[in-house]
mmCIF file of C-alpha atoms in Angstrom:
data_model
loop_
_atom_site.group_PDB
_atom_site.id
_atom_site.type_symbol
_atom_site.label_atom_id
_atom_site.label_comp_id
_atom_site.label_asym_id
_atom_site.label_seq_id
_atom_site.Cartn_x
_atom_site.Cartn_y
_atom_site.Cartn_z
ATOM 1 C CA MET A 24 119.495 83.885 95.485
ATOM 2 C CA VAL A 25 117.395 87.509 95.327
ATOM 3 C CA ALA A 26 117.299 89.436 91.972
ATOM 4 C CA VAL A 27 118.500 92.865 91.935
ATOM 5 C CA MET A 28 116.876 95.040 89.374
ATOM 6 C CA PRO A 29 119.073 96.980 87.199
ATOM 7 C CA TRP A 30 118.166 100.509 88.686
ATOM 8 C CA GLU A 31 119.273 99.010 91.851
ATOM 9 C CA HIS A 32 122.629 98.670 91.281
ATOM 10 C CA THR A 33 125.902 100.857 92.230
ATOM 11 C CA GLY A 34 124.871 104.447 91.124
ATOM 12 C CA SER A 35 121.271 103.946 92.562
ATOM 13 C CA LYS A 36 119.681 106.015 95.080
ATOM 14 C CA ILE A 37 121.083 103.627 98.244
ATOM 15 C CA ALA A 38 124.302 105.173 99.502
ATOM 16 C CA ALA A 39 126.361 104.294 102.224
ATOM 17 C CA GLN A 40 124.490 106.700 104.202
ATOM 18 C CA HIS A 41 121.575 104.275 103.986
ATOM 19 C CA ARG A 42 123.510 100.883 104.330
ATOM 20 C CA GLU A 43 124.798 102.674 107.707
ATOM 21 C CA ARG A 44 121.756 102.219 109.365
ATOM 22 C CA LEU A 45 119.198 99.589 109.427
ATOM 23 C CA ALA A 46 117.123 97.640 106.825
ATOM 24 C CA VAL A 47 113.889 97.229 108.290
ATOM 25 C CA VAL A 48 111.635 94.423 106.573
ATOM 26 C CA TYR A 49 107.650 94.974 107.656
ATOM 27 C CA VAL A 50 105.678 91.757 107.484
ATOM 28 C CA ARG A 51 101.929 92.266 107.632
ATOM 29 C CA GLN A 52 98.354 90.137 106.953
ATOM 30 C CA SER A 53 95.190 91.345 107.782
ATOM 31 C CA THR A 54 93.873 88.089 109.384
ATOM 32 C CA ARG A 55 95.133 85.186 110.908
ATOM 33 C CA GLN A 56 93.029 83.541 108.151
ATOM 34 C CA GLN A 57 95.042 84.991 105.602
ATOM 35 C CA VAL A 58 98.089 83.690 107.636
ATOM 36 C CA VAL A 59 97.067 80.308 107.635
ATOM 37 C CA GLY A 60 95.256 80.242 104.141
ATOM 38 C CA HIS A 61 98.107 82.387 102.386
ATOM 39 C CA GLN A 62 101.372 81.136 103.436
ATOM 40 C CA GLU A 63 103.180 81.671 100.038
ATOM 41 C CA SER A 64 102.699 85.439 100.800
ATOM 42 C CA THR A 65 103.709 85.029 104.164
ATOM 43 C CA ARG A 66 106.993 83.418 102.658
ATOM 44 C CA LEU A 67 107.634 86.019 100.220
ATOM 45 C CA GLN A 68 107.602 88.786 102.650
ATOM 46 C CA TYR A 69 110.019 86.639 104.900
ATOM 47 C CA ALA A 70 112.259 86.582 101.854
ATOM 48 C CA LEU A 71 112.762 90.183 101.605
ATOM 49 C CA VAL A 72 115.131 89.423 104.184
ATOM 50 C CA ASP A 73 117.253 88.069 101.336
ATOM 51 C CA ARG A 74 116.445 91.217 99.179
ATOM 52 C CA ALA A 75 118.009 93.561 101.992
ATOM 53 C CA VAL A 76 121.165 91.529 101.918
ATOM 54 C CA ALA A 77 120.960 91.555 98.144
ATOM 55 C CA LEU A 78 121.061 95.410 97.852
ATOM 56 C CA GLY A 79 123.874 95.676 100.127
ATOM 57 C CA TRP A 80 123.078 95.402 103.763
ATOM 58 C CA GLU A 81 124.712 93.194 106.427
ATOM 59 C CA ALA A 82 122.270 90.296 107.221
ATOM 60 C CA CYS A 83 122.716 91.684 111.075
ATOM 61 C CA ARG A 84 122.057 94.807 109.538
ATOM 62 C CA VAL A 85 118.707 93.931 108.838
ATOM 63 C CA VAL A 86 115.218 94.072 111.039
ATOM 64 C CA LEU A 87 112.135 91.463 110.850
ATOM 65 C CA ILE A 88 109.385 93.258 112.157
ATOM 66 C CA ASP A 89 106.474 90.517 111.868
ATOM 67 C CA ASP A 90 104.317 91.773 114.885
ATOM 68 C CA ASP A 91 101.765 92.714 113.032
ATOM 69 C CA LEU A 92 100.573 89.435 111.196
ATOM 70 C CA GLY A 93 96.993 89.313 111.275
ATOM 71 C CA LYS A 94 96.095 92.543 112.086
ATOM 72 C CA SER A 95 94.512 94.907 109.564
ATOM 73 C CA GLY A 96 96.311 97.647 108.129
ATOM 74 C CA SER A 97 93.362 100.246 108.300
ATOM 75 C CA SER A 98 94.688 102.018 111.708
ATOM 76 C CA ALA A 99 97.825 102.397 113.167
ATOM 77 C CA GLU A 100 96.382 101.695 116.618
ATOM 78 C CA HIS A 101 96.889 98.401 118.085
ATOM 79 C CA ARG A 102 99.557 97.569 115.473
ATOM 80 C CA VAL A 103 102.622 97.331 117.365
ATOM 81 C CA GLY A 104 104.937 96.207 114.731
ATOM 82 C CA PHE A 105 103.667 99.657 112.639
ATOM 83 C CA GLN A 106 104.807 101.684 115.823
ATOM 84 C CA ARG A 107 107.577 100.310 116.364
ATOM 85 C CA LEU A 108 108.484 100.978 112.798
ATOM 86 C CA VAL A 109 107.928 104.408 112.717
ATOM 87 C CA ALA A 110 109.522 104.711 116.022
ATOM 88 C CA GLU A 111 112.879 103.510 114.444
ATOM 89 C CA ILE A 112 112.662 105.865 111.176
ATOM 90 C CA SER A 113 111.880 108.587 113.690
ATOM 91 C CA LEU A 114 115.079 108.079 115.297
ATOM 92 C CA GLY A 115 117.331 107.728 112.575
ATOM 93 C CA HIS A 116 117.615 104.610 112.700
ATOM 94 C CA VAL A 117 116.666 102.993 109.440
ATOM 95 C CA GLY A 118 118.145 103.768 105.853
ATOM 96 C CA LEU A 119 115.620 101.424 104.121
ATOM 97 C CA VAL A 120 111.858 99.821 104.672
ATOM 98 C CA LEU A 121 110.884 96.713 102.723
ATOM 99 C CA GLY A 122 107.896 95.813 102.142
ATOM 100 C CA THR A 123 106.273 93.284 99.112
ATOM 101 C CA GLU A 124 103.790 96.190 98.255
ATOM 102 C CA MET A 125 104.106 99.625 100.182
ATOM 103 C CA SER A 126 99.943 99.156 100.876
ATOM 104 C CA ARG A 127 101.037 96.558 103.306
ATOM 105 C CA LEU A 128 102.694 99.238 105.483
ATOM 106 C CA ALA A 129 99.398 101.366 105.871
ATOM 107 C CA ARG A 130 95.711 101.119 104.565
ATOM 108 C CA SER A 131 94.908 104.701 105.715
ATOM 109 C CA GLY A 132 96.112 107.728 104.130
ATOM 110 C CA LYS A 133 96.858 109.526 107.284
ATOM 111 C CA ASP A 134 99.074 106.692 108.534
ATOM 112 C CA TRP A 135 101.194 106.027 104.749
ATOM 113 C CA TYR A 136 101.913 109.987 104.853
ATOM 114 C CA GLN A 137 102.925 110.243 108.205
ATOM 115 C CA LEU A 138 105.313 107.227 107.526
ATOM 116 C CA LEU A 139 106.524 108.934 104.050
ATOM 117 C CA GLU A 140 106.781 112.174 105.646
ATOM 118 C CA LEU A 141 109.089 110.709 108.602
ATOM 119 C CA CYS A 142 111.387 108.861 105.835
ATOM 120 C CA ALA A 143 111.695 112.097 103.598
ATOM 121 C CA LEU A 144 112.841 113.651 106.718
ATOM 122 C CA GLY A 145 114.642 111.055 108.156
ATOM 123 C CA GLY A 146 116.490 109.777 104.719
ATOM 124 C CA SER A 147 115.110 106.328 105.152
ATOM 125 C CA LEU A 148 114.258 104.960 101.541
ATOM 126 C CA LEU A 149 111.049 102.663 100.520
ATOM 127 C CA ALA A 150 111.551 99.266 98.312
ATOM 128 C CA ASP A 151 108.883 96.896 97.075
ATOM 129 C CA ALA A 152 109.069 94.566 94.516
ATOM 130 C CA ASP A 153 108.923 97.381 91.918
ATOM 131 C CA GLY A 154 111.666 98.747 93.017
ATOM 132 C CA VAL A 155 113.080 101.646 95.471
ATOM 133 C CA TYR A 156 111.611 104.693 96.265
ATOM 134 C CA ASP A 157 113.296 108.058 97.666
ATOM 135 C CA PRO A 158 110.359 109.635 99.218
ATOM 136 C CA THR A 159 112.175 113.248 99.172
ATOM 137 C CA GLU A 160 111.788 112.639 95.038
ATOM 138 C CA TYR A 161 108.636 114.100 93.410
ATOM 139 C CA ASN A 162 108.516 111.613 91.078
ATOM 140 C CA ASP A 163 109.037 108.458 93.405
ATOM 141 C CA ARG A 164 105.909 109.987 96.236
ATOM 142 C CA LEU A 165 103.825 110.309 93.189
ATOM 143 C CA VAL A 166 104.155 106.924 92.124
ATOM 144 C CA ARG A 167 103.893 105.399 95.754
ATOM 145 C CA HIS A 168 100.673 107.711 96.043
ATOM 146 C CA GLU A 169 99.012 106.516 92.602
ATOM 147 C CA VAL A 170 99.590 102.720 93.941
ATOM 148 C CA LEU A 171 97.708 103.645 97.505
ATOM 149 C CA CYS A 172 95.527 105.391 95.936
ATOM 150 C CA ASP A 173 94.427 102.832 93.385
ATOM 151 C CA ARG A 174 94.273 100.027 96.107
ATOM 152 C CA VAL A 175 91.926 102.584 98.615
ATOM 153 C CA GLU A 176 89.933 102.888 95.326
ATOM 154 C CA VAL A 177 89.386 99.216 94.235
ATOM 155 C CA LYS A 178 88.615 98.610 98.123
ATOM 156 C CA ARG A 179 85.575 101.114 98.071
ATOM 157 C CA LEU A 180 84.392 99.687 94.817
ATOM 158 C CA HIS A 181 84.659 96.377 96.067
ATOM 159 C CA ARG A 182 82.508 97.281 99.282
ATOM 160 C CA GLN A 183 79.850 98.933 96.815
ATOM 161 C CA ALA A 184 79.855 95.747 94.517
ATOM 162 C CA VAL A 185 79.392 93.497 97.614
ATOM 163 C CA ALA A 186 76.862 96.008 98.696
ATOM 164 C CA ALA A 187 74.939 96.053 96.229
ATOM 165 C CA ALA A 188 74.537 92.718 95.581
#
């Protein structure tokens, strides 16, 4: 059984117009080594299908995109799954995009903001382990931006530390 957070119950950001469209679970890990060595992460990402159902989507309306397993999120180039996700959002087919962390969707600011804008224009919501976000709401955009910036900053600091060692 998948837990539904209190703010995700009836009266939440999720409306009938979202549930009429697809829920898309995007699964990605950066390298083949991570896919093999971190199977729990992979399992948790696949379990987001159950979370979509718990949030009110029929199982047949949940699409799993896992084409990018073993591919870096540093750019959308060569990520067929991400490109498919962007296309489905652009066509208005997606009501909810789920990922264990929003930073899994895109590590580059360019790709992230393209995705965020398309979701806002198309009325698609984003969801991760912490909640459901509406990219048309300023506070939701700000929270997701801070998370992405924090992760980018941590990566930069890590690279500096490794280079200094």
